[in-house]
PDB file of C-alpha atoms in Angstrom:
ATOM      1  CA  UNK C 723      -0.186 -22.175  32.374  1.00 61.00           C
ATOM      2  CA  UNK C 724       1.330 -25.476  31.389  1.00 68.00           C
ATOM      3  CA  UNK C 725       5.066 -25.589  30.872  1.00 92.00           C
ATOM      4  CA  UNK C 726       4.697 -28.461  28.353  1.00 96.00           C
ATOM      5  CA  UNK C 727       2.941 -28.033  25.059  1.00 98.00           C
ATOM      6  CA  UNK C 728       1.920 -30.916  22.731  1.00 98.00           C
ATOM      7  CA  UNK C 729       2.596 -29.986  19.040  1.00 98.00           C
ATOM      8  CA  UNK C 730       0.219 -32.090  17.071  1.00 98.00           C
ATOM      9  CA  UNK C 731       1.537 -32.550  13.504  1.00 98.00           C
ATOM     10  CA  UNK C 732      -1.190 -32.495  10.891  1.00 98.00           C
ATOM     11  CA  UNK C 733       0.977 -32.297   7.785  1.00 97.00           C
ATOM     12  CA  UNK C 734       0.322 -35.841   6.501  1.00 98.00           C
ATOM     13  CA  UNK C 735      -3.414 -35.080   6.513  1.00 96.00           C
ATOM     14  CA  UNK C 736      -4.162 -31.360   6.365  1.00 93.00           C
ATOM     15  CA  UNK C 737      -0.867 -30.510   4.788  1.00 94.00           C
ATOM     16  CA  UNK C 738      -1.179 -32.955   1.925  1.00 95.00           C
ATOM     17  CA  UNK C 739      -4.968 -32.853   1.212  1.00 90.00           C
ATOM     18  CA  UNK C 740      -4.690 -29.694  -0.927  1.00 84.00           C
ATOM     19  CA  UNK C 741      -1.706 -30.875  -2.974  1.00 88.00           C
ATOM     20  CA  UNK C 742      -2.560 -32.445  -6.318  1.00 87.00           C
ATOM     21  CA  UNK C 743       0.663 -34.450  -6.653  1.00 92.00           C
ATOM     22  CA  UNK C 744       0.323 -37.733  -4.786  1.00 95.00           C
ATOM     23  CA  UNK C 745       3.038 -38.321  -2.286  1.00 97.00           C
ATOM     24  CA  UNK C 746       4.038 -42.058  -2.398  1.00 97.00           C
ATOM     25  CA  UNK C 747       3.212 -44.244   0.580  1.00 98.00           C
ATOM     26  CA  UNK C 748       6.880 -45.197   1.246  1.00 98.00           C
ATOM     27  CA  UNK C 749       7.733 -41.468   1.298  1.00 98.00           C
ATOM     28  CA  UNK C 750       4.901 -40.695   3.667  1.00 98.00           C
ATOM     29  CA  UNK C 751       5.997 -43.449   6.020  1.00 98.00           C
ATOM     30  CA  UNK C 752       9.586 -42.182   5.973  1.00 98.00           C
ATOM     31  CA  UNK C 753       8.363 -38.749   6.768  1.00 98.00           C
ATOM     32  CA  UNK C 754       6.096 -39.850   9.580  1.00 98.00           C
ATOM     33  CA  UNK C 755       8.973 -41.870  11.044  1.00 98.00           C
ATOM     34  CA  UNK C 756      11.285 -38.889  10.841  1.00 98.00           C
ATOM     35  CA  UNK C 757       8.711 -36.716  12.619  1.00 98.00           C
ATOM     36  CA  UNK C 758       8.438 -39.360  15.318  1.00 98.00           C
ATOM     37  CA  UNK C 759      12.196 -39.508  15.686  1.00 98.00           C
ATOM     38  CA  UNK C 760      12.260 -35.728  16.017  1.00 98.00           C
ATOM     39  CA  UNK C 761      10.000 -36.019  19.053  1.00 98.00           C
ATOM     40  CA  UNK C 762       6.495 -35.447  17.663  1.00 98.00           C
ATOM     41  CA  UNK C 763       4.114 -37.501  19.859  1.00 98.00           C
ATOM     42  CA  UNK C 764       0.839 -36.943  18.050  1.00 98.00           C
ATOM     43  CA  UNK C 765       0.534 -37.111  14.240  1.00 98.00           C
ATOM     44  CA  UNK C 766      -2.602 -36.924  12.150  1.00 98.00           C
ATOM     45  CA  UNK C 767      -1.649 -39.391   9.425  1.00 98.00           C
ATOM     46  CA  UNK C 768      -4.637 -39.049   7.066  1.00 98.00           C
ATOM     47  CA  UNK C 769      -8.384 -39.018   6.630  1.00 97.00           C
ATOM     48  CA  UNK C 770     -10.824 -41.807   5.950  1.00 97.00           C
ATOM     49  CA  UNK C 771     -12.594 -40.263   3.032  1.00 94.00           C
ATOM     50  CA  UNK C 772     -13.447 -41.898  -0.372  1.00 91.00           C
ATOM     51  CA  UNK C 773     -10.348 -42.104  -2.485  1.00 91.00           C
ATOM     52  CA  UNK C 774     -12.140 -40.564  -5.515  1.00 90.00           C
ATOM     53  CA  UNK C 775     -12.752 -37.460  -3.378  1.00 88.00           C
ATOM     54  CA  UNK C 776      -9.214 -37.113  -2.056  1.00 91.00           C
ATOM     55  CA  UNK C 777      -6.853 -39.558  -3.811  1.00 95.00           C
ATOM     56  CA  UNK C 778      -4.002 -38.284  -1.598  1.00 96.00           C
ATOM     57  CA  UNK C 779      -5.704 -39.981   1.395  1.00 97.00           C
ATOM     58  CA  UNK C 780      -6.222 -43.450  -0.260  1.00 97.00           C
ATOM     59  CA  UNK C 781      -3.428 -45.017   1.906  1.00 98.00           C
ATOM     60  CA  UNK C 782      -4.623 -43.748   5.236  1.00 98.00           C
ATOM     61  CA  UNK C 783      -5.446 -47.240   6.658  1.00 98.00           C
ATOM     62  CA  UNK C 784      -1.956 -48.412   5.776  1.00 98.00           C
ATOM     63  CA  UNK C 785      -0.409 -45.288   7.328  1.00 98.00           C
ATOM     64  CA  UNK C 786      -2.337 -45.791  10.530  1.00 98.00           C
ATOM     65  CA  UNK C 787      -1.103 -49.359  10.681  1.00 98.00           C
ATOM     66  CA  UNK C 788       2.492 -48.217  10.175  1.00 98.00           C
ATOM     67  CA  UNK C 789       2.246 -45.385  12.692  1.00 98.00           C
ATOM     68  CA  UNK C 790       0.882 -47.817  15.277  1.00 98.00           C
ATOM     69  CA  UNK C 791       4.279 -49.558  15.303  1.00 98.00           C
ATOM     70  CA  UNK C 792       5.988 -46.334  16.537  1.00 98.00           C
ATOM     71  CA  UNK C 793       6.056 -46.680  20.414  1.00 98.00           C
ATOM     72  CA  UNK C 794       4.344 -43.867  22.276  1.00 98.00           C
ATOM     73  CA  UNK C 795       2.954 -42.117  19.211  1.00 98.00           C
ATOM     74  CA  UNK C 796      -0.705 -41.064  19.338  1.00 98.00           C
ATOM     75  CA  UNK C 797      -2.067 -41.835  15.834  1.00 98.00           C
ATOM     76  CA  UNK C 798      -4.825 -39.488  14.753  1.00 98.00           C
ATOM     77  CA  UNK C 799      -7.087 -39.462  11.706  1.00 98.00           C
ATOM     78  CA  UNK C 800      -9.956 -37.384  10.369  1.00 97.00           C
ATOM     79  CA  UNK C 801     -13.321 -38.962   9.704  1.00 97.00           C
ATOM     80  CA  UNK C 802     -16.306 -37.289   7.977  1.00 93.00           C
ATOM     81  CA  UNK C 803     -18.985 -39.842   8.991  1.00 95.00           C
ATOM     82  CA  UNK C 804     -19.800 -43.105  10.720  1.00 97.00           C
ATOM     83  CA  UNK C 805     -18.349 -45.163   7.854  1.00 97.00           C
ATOM     84  CA  UNK C 806     -15.101 -43.315   8.209  1.00 97.00           C
ATOM     85  CA  UNK C 807     -15.077 -43.787  11.937  1.00 98.00           C
ATOM     86  CA  UNK C 808     -15.594 -47.542  11.538  1.00 98.00           C
ATOM     87  CA  UNK C 809     -12.685 -47.684   9.108  1.00 98.00           C
ATOM     88  CA  UNK C 810     -10.518 -45.670  11.541  1.00 98.00           C
ATOM     89  CA  UNK C 811     -11.323 -48.034  14.379  1.00 98.00           C
ATOM     90  CA  UNK C 812     -10.563 -51.089  12.214  1.00 97.00           C
ATOM     91  CA  UNK C 813      -7.232 -49.572  11.254  1.00 98.00           C
ATOM     92  CA  UNK C 814      -6.409 -48.838  14.844  1.00 98.00           C
ATOM     93  CA  UNK C 815      -6.405 -44.996  15.183  1.00 98.00           C
ATOM     94  CA  UNK C 816      -5.991 -43.735  18.753  1.00 98.00           C
ATOM     95  CA  UNK C 817      -7.795 -40.466  18.065  1.00 98.00           C
ATOM     96  CA  UNK C 818     -10.450 -39.501  15.480  1.00 98.00           C
ATOM     97  CA  UNK C 819     -11.658 -36.072  14.634  1.00 97.00           C
ATOM     98  CA  UNK C 820     -14.891 -35.198  12.870  1.00 96.00           C
ATOM     99  CA  UNK C 821     -15.060 -31.789  11.196  1.00 93.00           C
ATOM    100  CA  UNK C 822     -18.239 -29.987  12.117  1.00 92.00           C
ATOM    101  CA  UNK C 823     -18.502 -26.670  10.258  1.00 90.00           C
ATOM    102  CA  UNK C 824     -20.112 -23.951  12.346  1.00 90.00           C
ATOM    103  CA  UNK C 825     -21.007 -22.404   9.004  1.00 86.00           C
ATOM    104  CA  UNK C 826     -23.724 -24.538   7.427  1.00 80.00           C
ATOM    105  CA  UNK C 827     -22.785 -23.269   3.971  1.00 76.00           C
ATOM    106  CA  UNK C 828     -19.256 -24.540   4.465  1.00 81.00           C
ATOM    107  CA  UNK C 829     -20.593 -27.842   5.860  1.00 72.00           C
ATOM    108  CA  UNK C 830     -22.661 -28.426   2.702  1.00 76.00           C
ATOM    109  CA  UNK C 831     -19.567 -27.718   0.553  1.00 78.00           C
ATOM    110  CA  UNK C 832     -17.094 -29.731   2.687  1.00 72.00           C
ATOM    111  CA  UNK C 833     -18.999 -32.813   3.678  1.00 76.00           C
ATOM    112  CA  UNK C 834     -22.353 -32.320   1.874  1.00 79.00           C
ATOM    113  CA  UNK C 835     -24.277 -32.437   5.140  1.00 81.00           C
ATOM    114  CA  UNK C 836     -26.572 -29.943   6.900  1.00 87.00           C
ATOM    115  CA  UNK C 837     -25.999 -29.299  10.621  1.00 84.00           C
ATOM    116  CA  UNK C 838     -28.854 -31.679  11.533  1.00 88.00           C
ATOM    117  CA  UNK C 839     -27.369 -34.424   9.356  1.00 89.00           C
ATOM    118  CA  UNK C 840     -23.914 -33.870  10.929  1.00 89.00           C
ATOM    119  CA  UNK C 841     -25.364 -34.040  14.414  1.00 93.00           C
ATOM    120  CA  UNK C 842     -26.914 -37.344  13.477  1.00 94.00           C
ATOM    121  CA  UNK C 843     -23.551 -38.616  12.190  1.00 94.00           C
ATOM    122  CA  UNK C 844     -21.835 -37.615  15.488  1.00 96.00           C
ATOM    123  CA  UNK C 845     -24.521 -39.319  17.488  1.00 97.00           C
ATOM    124  CA  UNK C 846     -24.165 -42.450  15.376  1.00 97.00           C
ATOM    125  CA  UNK C 847     -20.300 -42.408  15.901  1.00 97.00           C
ATOM    126  CA  UNK C 848     -20.783 -41.875  19.609  1.00 97.00           C
ATOM    127  CA  UNK C 849     -23.200 -44.827  19.856  1.00 97.00           C
ATOM    128  CA  UNK C 850     -20.835 -47.007  17.761  1.00 98.00           C
ATOM    129  CA  UNK C 851     -17.839 -46.225  19.975  1.00 97.00           C
ATOM    130  CA  UNK C 852     -19.874 -47.136  23.092  1.00 96.00           C
ATOM    131  CA  UNK C 853     -20.303 -50.639  21.763  1.00 97.00           C
ATOM    132  CA  UNK C 854     -16.494 -51.173  21.809  1.00 97.00           C
ATOM    133  CA  UNK C 855     -14.529 -52.213  24.905  1.00 95.00           C
ATOM    134  CA  UNK C 856     -13.230 -49.113  26.597  1.00 93.00           C
ATOM    135  CA  UNK C 857      -9.586 -49.941  25.875  1.00 91.00           C
ATOM    136  CA  UNK C 858     -10.366 -50.075  22.127  1.00 92.00           C
ATOM    137  CA  UNK C 859     -12.257 -46.807  21.893  1.00 96.00           C
ATOM    138  CA  UNK C 860     -10.425 -44.013  20.097  1.00 98.00           C
ATOM    139  CA  UNK C 861     -10.631 -40.504  21.563  1.00 98.00           C
ATOM    140  CA  UNK C 862     -13.356 -38.604  19.694  1.00 98.00           C
ATOM    141  CA  UNK C 863     -12.928 -34.893  18.995  1.00 98.00           C
ATOM    142  CA  UNK C 864     -15.551 -32.718  17.416  1.00 97.00           C
ATOM    143  CA  UNK C 865     -13.595 -30.132  15.442  1.00 96.00           C
ATOM    144  CA  UNK C 866     -15.544 -26.819  15.278  1.00 97.00           C
ATOM    145  CA  UNK C 867     -14.478 -25.740  11.804  1.00 93.00           C
ATOM    146  CA  UNK C 868     -14.969 -22.153  10.600  1.00 93.00           C
ATOM    147  CA  UNK C 869     -15.402 -21.194  14.271  1.00 94.00           C
ATOM    148  CA  UNK C 870     -13.820 -17.798  13.689  1.00 96.00           C
ATOM    149  CA  UNK C 871     -15.483 -16.936  10.407  1.00 91.00           C
ATOM    150  CA  UNK C 872     -16.354 -18.367   7.006  1.00 89.00           C
ATOM    151  CA  UNK C 873     -15.301 -17.367   3.483  1.00 86.00           C
ATOM    152  CA  UNK C 874     -18.821 -17.891   2.291  1.00 84.00           C
ATOM    153  CA  UNK C 875     -21.024 -16.695   5.195  1.00 86.00           C
ATOM    154  CA  UNK C 876     -18.635 -14.200   6.749  1.00 88.00           C
ATOM    155  CA  UNK C 877     -19.198 -13.720  10.460  1.00 93.00           C
ATOM    156  CA  UNK C 878     -20.171 -16.851  12.421  1.00 91.00           C
ATOM    157  CA  UNK C 879     -22.027 -15.850  15.659  1.00 93.00           C
ATOM    158  CA  UNK C 880     -20.145 -16.879  18.713  1.00 96.00           C
ATOM    159  CA  UNK C 881     -23.326 -18.040  20.455  1.00 96.00           C
ATOM    160  CA  UNK C 882     -23.777 -20.442  17.604  1.00 95.00           C
ATOM    161  CA  UNK C 883     -20.317 -21.941  18.140  1.00 96.00           C
ATOM    162  CA  UNK C 884     -21.024 -22.346  21.856  1.00 97.00           C
ATOM    163  CA  UNK C 885     -24.364 -24.131  21.132  1.00 96.00           C
ATOM    164  CA  UNK C 886     -22.651 -26.472  18.704  1.00 96.00           C
ATOM    165  CA  UNK C 887     -19.864 -27.206  21.169  1.00 98.00           C
ATOM    166  CA  UNK C 888     -22.430 -28.291  23.724  1.00 98.00           C
ATOM    167  CA  UNK C 889     -24.344 -30.350  21.165  1.00 97.00           C
ATOM    168  CA  UNK C 890     -21.134 -32.203  20.119  1.00 97.00           C
ATOM    169  CA  UNK C 891     -20.335 -33.104  23.739  1.00 98.00           C
ATOM    170  CA  UNK C 892     -23.856 -34.251  24.337  1.00 97.00           C
ATOM    171  CA  UNK C 893     -23.768 -36.299  21.130  1.00 96.00           C
ATOM    172  CA  UNK C 894     -20.763 -38.291  22.341  1.00 96.00           C
ATOM    173  CA  UNK C 895     -17.586 -36.350  21.674  1.00 97.00           C
ATOM    174  CA  UNK C 896     -14.952 -36.590  24.372  1.00 98.00           C
ATOM    175  CA  UNK C 897     -13.926 -33.048  23.597  1.00 98.00           C
ATOM    176  CA  UNK C 898     -14.197 -30.269  21.071  1.00 98.00           C
ATOM    177  CA  UNK C 899     -11.512 -28.386  19.259  1.00 98.00           C
ATOM    178  CA  UNK C 900     -11.642 -24.879  17.851  1.00 98.00           C
ATOM    179  CA  UNK C 901     -10.528 -24.651  14.208  1.00 96.00           C
ATOM    180  CA  UNK C 902      -9.697 -21.377  12.354  1.00 95.00           C
ATOM    181  CA  UNK C 903     -10.338 -23.061   8.948  1.00 89.00           C
ATOM    182  CA  UNK C 904     -10.335 -19.789   7.071  1.00 88.00           C
ATOM    183  CA  UNK C 905      -7.478 -17.921   8.819  1.00 91.00           C
ATOM    184  CA  UNK C 906      -9.754 -15.197  10.043  1.00 93.00           C
ATOM    185  CA  UNK C 907      -8.950 -15.348  13.766  1.00 96.00           C
ATOM    186  CA  UNK C 908      -7.164 -12.730  15.852  1.00 98.00           C
ATOM    187  CA  UNK C 909      -5.740 -13.093  19.376  1.00 98.00           C
ATOM    188  CA  UNK C 910      -8.556 -11.209  21.154  1.00 98.00           C
ATOM    189  CA  UNK C 911     -11.100 -13.410  19.434  1.00 98.00           C
ATOM    190  CA  UNK C 912      -9.182 -16.560  20.289  1.00 98.00           C
ATOM    191  CA  UNK C 913      -9.063 -15.621  23.961  1.00 98.00           C
ATOM    192  CA  UNK C 914     -12.798 -14.803  24.052  1.00 98.00           C
ATOM    193  CA  UNK C 915     -13.864 -17.951  22.279  1.00 98.00           C
ATOM    194  CA  UNK C 916     -11.805 -20.188  24.522  1.00 98.00           C
ATOM    195  CA  UNK C 917     -13.199 -18.622  27.649  1.00 98.00           C
ATOM    196  CA  UNK C 918     -16.755 -18.981  26.351  1.00 98.00           C
ATOM    197  CA  UNK C 919     -16.305 -22.680  25.342  1.00 98.00           C
ATOM    198  CA  UNK C 920     -14.642 -23.443  28.673  1.00 98.00           C
ATOM    199  CA  UNK C 921     -17.577 -21.796  30.487  1.00 98.00           C
ATOM    200  CA  UNK C 922     -20.113 -23.782  28.453  1.00 98.00           C
ATOM    201  CA  UNK C 923     -18.618 -27.318  28.395  1.00 98.00           C
ATOM    202  CA  UNK C 924     -15.707 -27.229  30.809  1.00 98.00           C
ATOM    203  CA  UNK C 925     -11.932 -26.601  30.434  1.00 98.00           C
ATOM    204  CA  UNK C 926     -11.278 -30.336  30.172  1.00 97.00           C
ATOM    205  CA  UNK C 927     -13.479 -30.489  27.058  1.00 98.00           C
ATOM    206  CA  UNK C 928     -11.376 -28.024  25.059  1.00 98.00           C
ATOM    207  CA  UNK C 929      -7.605 -28.469  25.169  1.00 98.00           C
ATOM    208  CA  UNK C 930      -6.528 -27.909  21.560  1.00 98.00           C
ATOM    209  CA  UNK C 931      -6.787 -25.563  18.681  1.00 98.00           C
ATOM    210  CA  UNK C 932      -6.163 -25.693  14.927  1.00 97.00           C
ATOM    211  CA  UNK C 933      -4.975 -22.446  13.380  1.00 96.00           C
ATOM    212  CA  UNK C 934      -4.008 -21.180   9.927  1.00 93.00           C
ATOM    213  CA  UNK C 935      -1.504 -18.478   9.246  1.00 92.00           C
ATOM    214  CA  UNK C 936      -3.311 -17.114   6.215  1.00 90.00           C
ATOM    215  CA  UNK C 937      -3.124 -13.468   7.433  1.00 90.00           C
ATOM    216  CA  UNK C 938       0.042 -13.823   9.471  1.00 92.00           C
ATOM    217  CA  UNK C 939      -1.559 -14.184  12.900  1.00 96.00           C
ATOM    218  CA  UNK C 940      -1.054 -17.922  13.392  1.00 96.00           C
ATOM    219  CA  UNK C 941       1.655 -17.759  16.095  1.00 97.00           C
ATOM    220  CA  UNK C 942       0.043 -14.821  17.844  1.00 98.00           C
ATOM    221  CA  UNK C 943      -3.184 -16.811  17.998  1.00 98.00           C
ATOM    222  CA  UNK C 944      -1.343 -19.867  19.275  1.00 98.00           C
ATOM    223  CA  UNK C 945       0.190 -17.897  22.091  1.00 98.00           C
ATOM    224  CA  UNK C 946      -3.123 -16.422  22.997  1.00 98.00           C
ATOM    225  CA  UNK C 947      -4.615 -19.953  23.160  1.00 98.00           C
ATOM    226  CA  UNK C 948      -1.729 -21.106  25.386  1.00 98.00           C
ATOM    227  CA  UNK C 949      -2.301 -18.098  27.707  1.00 97.00           C
ATOM    228  CA  UNK C 950      -5.887 -19.272  28.053  1.00 98.00           C
ATOM    229  CA  UNK C 951      -4.809 -22.727  29.131  1.00 97.00           C
ATOM    230  CA  UNK C 952      -4.818 -24.851  25.927  1.00 98.00           C
ATOM    231  CA  UNK C 953      -2.049 -27.406  25.804  1.00 98.00           C
ATOM    232  CA  UNK C 954      -2.252 -28.815  22.242  1.00 98.00           C
ATOM    233  CA  UNK C 955      -1.496 -26.759  19.111  1.00 98.00           C
ATOM    234  CA  UNK C 956      -1.848 -28.245  15.647  1.00 98.00           C
ATOM    235  CA  UNK C 957       0.795 -27.419  13.148  1.00 98.00           C
ATOM    236  CA  UNK C 958       1.993 -28.578   9.712  1.00 97.00           C
ATOM    237  CA  UNK C 959       5.570 -28.984   8.676  1.00 97.00           C
ATOM    238  CA  UNK C 960       6.539 -26.444   6.055  1.00 95.00           C
ATOM    239  CA  UNK C 961       3.192 -24.675   6.567  1.00 94.00           C
ATOM    240  CA  UNK C 962       1.521 -26.936   4.095  1.00 92.00           C
ATOM    241  CA  UNK C 963      -2.234 -27.203   4.033  1.00 85.00           C
ATOM    242  CA  UNK C 964      -5.614 -25.454   3.716  1.00 67.00           C
ATOM    243  CA  UNK C 965      -9.170 -26.387   3.182  1.00 58.00           C
ATOM    244  CA  UNK C 966     -10.156 -27.105  -0.439  1.00 54.00           C
ATOM    245  CA  UNK C 967     -13.586 -25.645   0.367  1.00 52.00           C
ATOM    246  CA  UNK C 968     -12.432 -22.427   1.994  1.00 51.00           C
ATOM    247  CA  UNK C 969     -10.992 -20.351  -0.895  1.00 51.00           C
ATOM    248  CA  UNK C 970      -7.806 -18.491   0.058  1.00 48.00           C
ATOM    249  CA  UNK C 971      -7.431 -20.147   3.394  1.00 46.00           C
ATOM    250  CA  UNK C 972      -4.077 -21.673   2.792  1.00 61.00           C
ATOM    251  CA  UNK C 973      -1.261 -22.219   5.221  1.00 82.00           C
ATOM    252  CA  UNK C 974      -1.268 -23.980   8.537  1.00 92.00           C
ATOM    253  CA  UNK C 975       0.983 -22.804  11.326  1.00 95.00           C
ATOM    254  CA  UNK C 976       4.559 -23.852  10.428  1.00 96.00           C
ATOM    255  CA  UNK C 977       5.666 -26.601  12.815  1.00 98.00           C
ATOM    256  CA  UNK C 978       9.266 -25.394  12.674  1.00 97.00           C
ATOM    257  CA  UNK C 979       8.354 -21.792  13.586  1.00 97.00           C
ATOM    258  CA  UNK C 980       5.937 -22.901  16.381  1.00 98.00           C
ATOM    259  CA  UNK C 981       8.491 -25.208  17.989  1.00 98.00           C
ATOM    260  CA  UNK C 982      11.171 -22.487  17.936  1.00 97.00           C
ATOM    261  CA  UNK C 983       8.832 -19.938  19.491  1.00 97.00           C
ATOM    262  CA  UNK C 984       7.735 -22.334  22.249  1.00 97.00           C
ATOM    263  CA  UNK C 985      11.203 -23.533  23.097  1.00 97.00           C
ATOM    264  CA  UNK C 986      12.606 -20.025  23.003  1.00 96.00           C
ATOM    265  CA  UNK C 987       9.942 -18.985  25.520  1.00 96.00           C
ATOM    266  CA  UNK C 988      10.822 -21.827  27.849  1.00 95.00           C
ATOM    267  CA  UNK C 989       8.042 -24.271  27.032  1.00 96.00           C
ATOM    268  CA  UNK C 990       8.914 -27.883  26.587  1.00 97.00           C
ATOM    269  CA  UNK C 991       7.841 -29.564  23.321  1.00 98.00           C
ATOM    270  CA  UNK C 992      10.144 -32.599  23.476  1.00 97.00           C
ATOM    271  CA  UNK C 993      11.114 -31.904  19.797  1.00 98.00           C
ATOM    272  CA  UNK C 994      14.734 -31.935  18.567  1.00 97.00           C
ATOM    273  CA  UNK C 995      15.083 -29.121  16.033  1.00 96.00           C
ATOM    274  CA  UNK C 996      17.909 -30.614  13.982  1.00 96.00           C
ATOM    275  CA  UNK C 997      15.830 -33.849  13.612  1.00 98.00           C
ATOM    276  CA  UNK C 998      12.792 -31.764  12.700  1.00 98.00           C
ATOM    277  CA  UNK C 999      14.797 -30.136   9.880  1.00 98.00           C
ATOM    278  CA  UNK C1000      15.779 -33.591   8.677  1.00 98.00           C
ATOM    279  CA  UNK C1001      12.118 -34.509   8.400  1.00 98.00           C
ATOM    280  CA  UNK C1002      11.562 -31.273   6.463  1.00 98.00           C
ATOM    281  CA  UNK C1003      14.239 -32.315   3.995  1.00 98.00           C
ATOM    282  CA  UNK C1004      12.488 -35.673   3.422  1.00 98.00           C
ATOM    283  CA  UNK C1005       9.256 -33.763   2.765  1.00 98.00           C
ATOM    284  CA  UNK C1006      11.029 -31.500   0.326  1.00 97.00           C
ATOM    285  CA  UNK C1007      12.698 -34.385  -1.485  1.00 97.00           C
ATOM    286  CA  UNK C1008       9.377 -36.249  -1.768  1.00 97.00           C
ATOM    287  CA  UNK C1009       7.567 -33.207  -3.275  1.00 96.00           C
ATOM    288  CA  UNK C1010      10.182 -31.391  -5.367  1.00 95.00           C
ATOM    289  CA  UNK C1011       9.135 -27.898  -6.320  1.00 92.00           C
ATOM    290  CA  UNK C1012       6.355 -27.746  -3.742  1.00 92.00           C
ATOM    291  CA  UNK C1013       6.739 -24.493  -1.768  1.00 91.00           C
ATOM    292  CA  UNK C1014       7.581 -25.008   1.871  1.00 93.00           C
ATOM    293  CA  UNK C1015       7.173 -22.102   4.275  1.00 92.00           C
ATOM    294  CA  UNK C1016       8.717 -20.990   7.532  1.00 94.00           C
ATOM    295  CA  UNK C1017      10.839 -18.066   8.846  1.00 94.00           C
ATOM    296  CA  UNK C1018      13.175 -20.083  11.112  1.00 95.00           C
ATOM    297  CA  UNK C1019      14.146 -22.610   8.360  1.00 95.00           C
ATOM    298  CA  UNK C1020      14.990 -19.626   6.176  1.00 93.00           C
ATOM    299  CA  UNK C1021      16.883 -17.583   8.828  1.00 95.00           C
ATOM    300  CA  UNK C1022      18.326 -20.454  10.922  1.00 95.00           C
ATOM    301  CA  UNK C1023      18.375 -20.750  14.699  1.00 94.00           C
ATOM    302  CA  UNK C1024      19.982 -17.928  16.680  1.00 95.00           C
ATOM    303  CA  UNK C1025      23.650 -18.402  17.619  1.00 92.00           C
ATOM    304  CA  UNK C1026      24.067 -20.649  20.705  1.00 89.00           C
ATOM    305  CA  UNK C1027      20.313 -21.290  20.798  1.00 89.00           C
ATOM    306  CA  UNK C1028      19.405 -24.000  23.311  1.00 84.00           C
ATOM    307  CA  UNK C1029      15.966 -25.576  23.679  1.00 81.00           C
ATOM    308  CA  UNK C1030      14.327 -25.557  27.006  1.00 72.00           C
TER     309      UNK C1030
END
């Protein structure tokens, strides 16, 4: 088990995509900078989707450019297709993720593509990236969305998830990520799925997981993933986020709670908690009245608490 865990902050993308009120670009930049100053070393700053679909993401290219000026920060972005990937490369993203819903019903709602069409998109992105000099290629992750269940289809067969993981790697992804889009996962399921994906495509091809806390199991699932060898855990400050096309699946893991748990257990995250709370205040100020979640921000750190 690794003693160092990368907390990948997805608030500026997944956290904001479900919020109707548009957060201003200067406020987003201030928030991203504060997260960076707190010690976050990977931040998903937005998604390259049409602005009429998600107006909140209209400034993603500008945010990528800004985040690129922060030394040592891995700048990530979501892309739904080849056009989005080309825009992400032009903007300078270090990492791009494409959401591939294991539930075809969810795929049709989320990106309006069948599985076959999405495979073709991934293959096109993979071929496009191969035309770039190696130093200019962003890391490509195929995010296996609804891997633990779908609000529309219900149970998603695990063998189907394994097959899709292999297909994504063969199509050109550098790695795959498991995503509990709907907040259905439990720790036993997380352990089992990780072992199966590692057996199918290799442990080096699955290092991260994206979890929601919809049913209160987010941190338990994160710990199960770490026990199985994963070293990157997605989280969103204030627990913001949720998929617009997965009804009721609100609430990413709260960054503040995840960092506390990891540091209290002796893992190193490199994150300064006081600085993280300053970033939370900037977020709160930029979105007055928007509910922010988290148990540790509510209760405070234990007396004499020291990070690892």
